mmCIF file of C-alpha atoms and ligand atoms in Angstrom:
data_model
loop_
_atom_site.group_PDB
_atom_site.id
_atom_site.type_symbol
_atom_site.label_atom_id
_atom_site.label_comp_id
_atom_site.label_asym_id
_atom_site.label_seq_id
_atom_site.Cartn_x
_atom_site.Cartn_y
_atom_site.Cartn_z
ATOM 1 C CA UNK K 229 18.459 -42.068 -25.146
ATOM 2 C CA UNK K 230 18.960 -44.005 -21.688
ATOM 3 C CA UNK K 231 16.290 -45.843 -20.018
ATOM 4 C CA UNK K 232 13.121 -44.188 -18.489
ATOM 5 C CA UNK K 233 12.713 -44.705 -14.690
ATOM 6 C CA UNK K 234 9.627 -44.828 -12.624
ATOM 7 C CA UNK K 235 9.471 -41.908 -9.942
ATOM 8 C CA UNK K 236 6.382 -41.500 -7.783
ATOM 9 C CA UNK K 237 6.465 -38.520 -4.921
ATOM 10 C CA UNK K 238 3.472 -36.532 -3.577
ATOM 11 C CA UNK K 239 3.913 -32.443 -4.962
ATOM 12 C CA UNK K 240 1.799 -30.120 -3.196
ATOM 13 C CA UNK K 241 -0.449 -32.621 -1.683
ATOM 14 C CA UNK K 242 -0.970 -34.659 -5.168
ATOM 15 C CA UNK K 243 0.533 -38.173 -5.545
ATOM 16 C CA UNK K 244 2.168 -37.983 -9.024
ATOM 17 C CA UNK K 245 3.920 -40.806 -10.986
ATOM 18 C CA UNK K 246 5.837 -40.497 -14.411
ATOM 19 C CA UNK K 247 8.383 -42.481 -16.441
ATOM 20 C CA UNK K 248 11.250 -39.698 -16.722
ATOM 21 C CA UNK K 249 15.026 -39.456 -17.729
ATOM 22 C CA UNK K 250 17.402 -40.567 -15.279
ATOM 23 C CA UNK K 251 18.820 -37.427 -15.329
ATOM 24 C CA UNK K 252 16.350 -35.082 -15.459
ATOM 25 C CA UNK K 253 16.445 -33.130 -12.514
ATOM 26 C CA UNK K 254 13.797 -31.907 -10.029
ATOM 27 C CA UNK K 255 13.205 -28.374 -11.232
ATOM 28 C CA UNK K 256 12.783 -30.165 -14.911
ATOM 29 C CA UNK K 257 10.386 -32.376 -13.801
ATOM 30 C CA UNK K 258 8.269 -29.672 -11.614
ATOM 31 C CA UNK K 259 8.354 -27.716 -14.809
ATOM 32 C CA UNK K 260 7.574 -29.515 -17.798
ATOM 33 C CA UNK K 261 6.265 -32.727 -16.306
ATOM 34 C CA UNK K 262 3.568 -30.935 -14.061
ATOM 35 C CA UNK K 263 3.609 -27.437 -15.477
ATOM 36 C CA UNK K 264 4.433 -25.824 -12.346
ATOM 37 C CA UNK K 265 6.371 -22.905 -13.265
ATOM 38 C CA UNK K 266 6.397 -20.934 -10.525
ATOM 39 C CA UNK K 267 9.522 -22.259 -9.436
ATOM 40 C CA UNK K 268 12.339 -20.294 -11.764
ATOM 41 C CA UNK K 269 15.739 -21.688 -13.290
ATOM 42 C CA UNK K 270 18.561 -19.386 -12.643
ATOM 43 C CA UNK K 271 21.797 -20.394 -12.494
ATOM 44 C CA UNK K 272 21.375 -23.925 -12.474
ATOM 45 C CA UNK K 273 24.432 -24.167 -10.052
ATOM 46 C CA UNK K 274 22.554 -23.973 -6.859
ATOM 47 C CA UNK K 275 24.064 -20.263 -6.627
ATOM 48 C CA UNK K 276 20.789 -17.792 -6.926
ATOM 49 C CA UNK K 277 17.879 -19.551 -5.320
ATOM 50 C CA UNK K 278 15.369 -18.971 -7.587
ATOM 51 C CA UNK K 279 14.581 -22.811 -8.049
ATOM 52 C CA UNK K 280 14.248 -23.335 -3.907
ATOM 53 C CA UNK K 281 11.139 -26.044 -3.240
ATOM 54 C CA UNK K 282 10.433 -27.384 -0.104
ATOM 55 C CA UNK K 283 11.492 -31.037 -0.013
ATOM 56 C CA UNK K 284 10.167 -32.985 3.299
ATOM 57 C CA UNK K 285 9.536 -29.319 4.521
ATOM 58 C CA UNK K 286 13.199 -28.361 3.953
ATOM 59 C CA UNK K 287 14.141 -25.705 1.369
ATOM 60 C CA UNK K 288 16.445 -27.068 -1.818
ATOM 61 C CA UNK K 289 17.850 -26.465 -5.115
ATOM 62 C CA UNK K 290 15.731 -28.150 -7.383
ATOM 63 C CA UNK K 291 18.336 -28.097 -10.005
ATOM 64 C CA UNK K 292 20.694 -29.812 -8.243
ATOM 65 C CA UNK K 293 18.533 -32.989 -7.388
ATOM 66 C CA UNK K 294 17.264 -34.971 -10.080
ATOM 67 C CA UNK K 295 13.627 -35.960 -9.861
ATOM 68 C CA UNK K 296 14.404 -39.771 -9.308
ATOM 69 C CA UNK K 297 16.001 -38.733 -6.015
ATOM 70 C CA UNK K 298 12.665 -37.368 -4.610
ATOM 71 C CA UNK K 299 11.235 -40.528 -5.126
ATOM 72 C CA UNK K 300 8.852 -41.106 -2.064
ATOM 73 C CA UNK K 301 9.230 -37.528 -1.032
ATOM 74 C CA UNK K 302 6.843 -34.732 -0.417
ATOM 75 C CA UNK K 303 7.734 -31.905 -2.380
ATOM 76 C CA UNK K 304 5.897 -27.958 -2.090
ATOM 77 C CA UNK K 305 6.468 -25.811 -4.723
ATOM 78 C CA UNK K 306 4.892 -21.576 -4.180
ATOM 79 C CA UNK K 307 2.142 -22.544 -5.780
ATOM 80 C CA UNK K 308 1.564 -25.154 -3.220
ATOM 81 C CA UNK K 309 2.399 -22.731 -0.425
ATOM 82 C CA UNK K 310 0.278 -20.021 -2.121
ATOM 83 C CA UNK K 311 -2.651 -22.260 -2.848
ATOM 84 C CA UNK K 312 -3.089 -23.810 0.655
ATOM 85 C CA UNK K 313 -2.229 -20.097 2.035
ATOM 86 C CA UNK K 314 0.749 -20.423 4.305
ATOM 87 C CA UNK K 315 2.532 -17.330 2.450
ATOM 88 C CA UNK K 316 -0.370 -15.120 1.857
ATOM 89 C CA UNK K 317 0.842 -12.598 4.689
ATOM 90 C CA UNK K 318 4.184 -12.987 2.560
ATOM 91 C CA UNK K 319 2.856 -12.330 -0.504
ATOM 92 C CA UNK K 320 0.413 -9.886 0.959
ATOM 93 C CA UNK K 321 3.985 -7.620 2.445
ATOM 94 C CA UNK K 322 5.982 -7.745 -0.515
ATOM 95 C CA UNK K 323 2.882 -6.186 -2.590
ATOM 96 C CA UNK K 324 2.793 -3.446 0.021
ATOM 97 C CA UNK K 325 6.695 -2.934 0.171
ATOM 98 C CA UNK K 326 7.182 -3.064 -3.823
ATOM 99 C CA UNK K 327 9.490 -5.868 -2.736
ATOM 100 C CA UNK K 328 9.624 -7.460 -6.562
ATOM 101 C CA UNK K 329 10.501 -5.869 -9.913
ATOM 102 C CA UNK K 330 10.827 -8.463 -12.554
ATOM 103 C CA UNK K 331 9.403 -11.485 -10.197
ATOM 104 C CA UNK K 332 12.399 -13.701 -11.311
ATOM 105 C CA UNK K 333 13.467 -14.335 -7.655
ATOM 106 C CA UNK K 334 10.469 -14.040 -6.221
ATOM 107 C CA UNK K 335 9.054 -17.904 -5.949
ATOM 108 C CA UNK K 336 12.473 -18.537 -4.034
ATOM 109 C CA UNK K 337 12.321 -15.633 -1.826
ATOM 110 C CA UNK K 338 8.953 -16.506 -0.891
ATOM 111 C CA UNK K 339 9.997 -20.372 0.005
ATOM 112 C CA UNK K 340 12.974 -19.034 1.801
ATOM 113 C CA UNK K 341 10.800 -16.739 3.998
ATOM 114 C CA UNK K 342 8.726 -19.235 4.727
ATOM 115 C CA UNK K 343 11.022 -21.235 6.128
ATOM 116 C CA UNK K 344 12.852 -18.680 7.382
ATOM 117 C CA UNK K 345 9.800 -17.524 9.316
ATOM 118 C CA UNK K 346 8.809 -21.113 9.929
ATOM 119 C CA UNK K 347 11.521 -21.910 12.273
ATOM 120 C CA UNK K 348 11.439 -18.351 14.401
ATOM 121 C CA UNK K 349 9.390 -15.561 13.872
ATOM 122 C CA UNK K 350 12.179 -13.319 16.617
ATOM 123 C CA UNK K 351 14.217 -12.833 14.114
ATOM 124 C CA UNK K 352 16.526 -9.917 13.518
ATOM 125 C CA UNK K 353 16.971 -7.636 10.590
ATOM 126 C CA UNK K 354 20.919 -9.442 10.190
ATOM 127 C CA UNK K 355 19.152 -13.249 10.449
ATOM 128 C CA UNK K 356 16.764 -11.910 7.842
ATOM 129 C CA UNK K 357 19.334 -10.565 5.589
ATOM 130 C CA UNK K 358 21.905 -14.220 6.564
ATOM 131 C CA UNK K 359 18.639 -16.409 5.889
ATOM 132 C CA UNK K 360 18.557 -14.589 2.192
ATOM 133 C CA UNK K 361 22.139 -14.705 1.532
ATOM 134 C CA UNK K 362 21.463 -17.616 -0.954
ATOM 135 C CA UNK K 363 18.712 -16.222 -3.158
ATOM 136 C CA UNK K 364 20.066 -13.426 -5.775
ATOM 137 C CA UNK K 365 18.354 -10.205 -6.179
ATOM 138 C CA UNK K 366 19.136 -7.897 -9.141
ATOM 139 C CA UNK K 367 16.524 -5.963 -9.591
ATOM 140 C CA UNK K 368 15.202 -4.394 -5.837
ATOM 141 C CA UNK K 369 18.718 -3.892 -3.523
ATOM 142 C CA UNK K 370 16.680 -6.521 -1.398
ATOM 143 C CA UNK K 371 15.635 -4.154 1.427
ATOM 144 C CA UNK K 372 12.470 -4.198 0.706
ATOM 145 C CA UNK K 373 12.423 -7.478 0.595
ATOM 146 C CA UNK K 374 13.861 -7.519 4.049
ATOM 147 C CA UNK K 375 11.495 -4.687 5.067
ATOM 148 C CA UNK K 376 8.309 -7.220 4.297
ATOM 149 C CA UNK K 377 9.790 -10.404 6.070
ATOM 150 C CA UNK K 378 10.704 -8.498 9.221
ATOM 151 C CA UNK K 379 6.811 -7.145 8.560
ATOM 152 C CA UNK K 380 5.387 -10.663 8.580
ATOM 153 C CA UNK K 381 7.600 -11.952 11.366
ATOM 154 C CA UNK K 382 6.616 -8.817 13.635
ATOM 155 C CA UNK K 383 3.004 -9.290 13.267
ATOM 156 C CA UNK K 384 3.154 -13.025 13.517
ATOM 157 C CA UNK K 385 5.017 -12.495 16.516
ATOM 158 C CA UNK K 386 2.011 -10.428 17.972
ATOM 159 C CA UNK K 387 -0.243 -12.387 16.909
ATOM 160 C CA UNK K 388 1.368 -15.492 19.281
ATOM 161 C CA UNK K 389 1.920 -13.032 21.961
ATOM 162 C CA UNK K 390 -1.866 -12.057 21.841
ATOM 163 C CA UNK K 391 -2.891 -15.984 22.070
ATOM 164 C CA UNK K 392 -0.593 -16.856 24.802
ATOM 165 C CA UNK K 393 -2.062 -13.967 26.600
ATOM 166 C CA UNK K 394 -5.268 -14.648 26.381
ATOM 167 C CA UNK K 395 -5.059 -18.885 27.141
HETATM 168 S S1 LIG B 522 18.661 -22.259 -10.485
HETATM 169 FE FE1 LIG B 522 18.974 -23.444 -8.736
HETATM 170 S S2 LIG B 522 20.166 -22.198 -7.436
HETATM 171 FE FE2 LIG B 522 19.995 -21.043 -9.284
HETATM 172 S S1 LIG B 523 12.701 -8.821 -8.624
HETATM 173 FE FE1 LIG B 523 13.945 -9.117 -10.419
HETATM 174 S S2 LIG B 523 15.469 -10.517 -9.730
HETATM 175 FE FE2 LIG B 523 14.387 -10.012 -7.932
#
């Protein structure tokens, strides 16, 4: 067995510090280190998306970082996103669209429209639909899942419009 390293990072708001495996990567140590297992395994090849976290505010494939190279980071996981509500309009559409089946993609698909909807809220139905390209689907045909981000970024859209208006 190698050598434990230190690793201390802040994970949805919460300094945490463990002794882990070199090796071990990220989704690994979000999983059985801090029990957060909202964010799925899949492929493990950085192919399907379901392990996507937000790493400095940037999506990534938690199984292809190990947990010793988010050392010093700040690191979001759904349930961070969920519990400090900055997805509840997501989660909130793809109830209303029946935009999940199984739920096995659906922690990544929510941290991918969140970023996706983070950066622009114009955004077409093609951006929507490039912007998923990376998270794997096999259960809904994903156009309901496109229906409910293009949902969210509508009404956020009016939402700003209304504001600007009325400064
Ligand atoms: S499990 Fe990471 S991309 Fe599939
Ligand atoms: S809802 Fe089953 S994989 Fe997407």
């Amino acid at each position: 067995m190698s050598e434990r390293i230190a690793v201390a990072l802040t994970v949805n708001g919460e300094s945490v510090a463990r002794h882990i495996e070199p090796r071990m990567s990220l989704a690994d140590f979000l999983r059985e280190e801090l029990e957060l297992t909202g964010t799925h395994l899949g492929c493990e090849m950085g192919a399907c998306g379901a392990c996507l976290v937000l790493l400095g505010g940037n999506a990534v494939h938690s199984c292809l970082m190990f947990a010793v190279q988010a050392d010093g980071e700040q690191v979001e996981t759904v349930e961070g996103l969920s519990q400090r509500q900055a997805i509840a309009d997501i989660q909130e559409a793809f109830h209303a669209n029946n935009a999940l089946q199984c739920g096995f993609c659906t922690a990544g698909m929510l941290v991918t429209a969140h970023e996706l909807l983070s950066r622009d809220v114009a955004l077409s139905r093609t951006e929507i639909r490039d912007g998923l390209s990376g998270n794997y689907c096999r259960c809904t045909g994903y156009q309901a899942i496109v229906n409910s981000i293009e949902s969210v970024a509508q009404a956020r859209a009016a939402i700003t419009d209304a504001r600007s208006k009325s400064d």
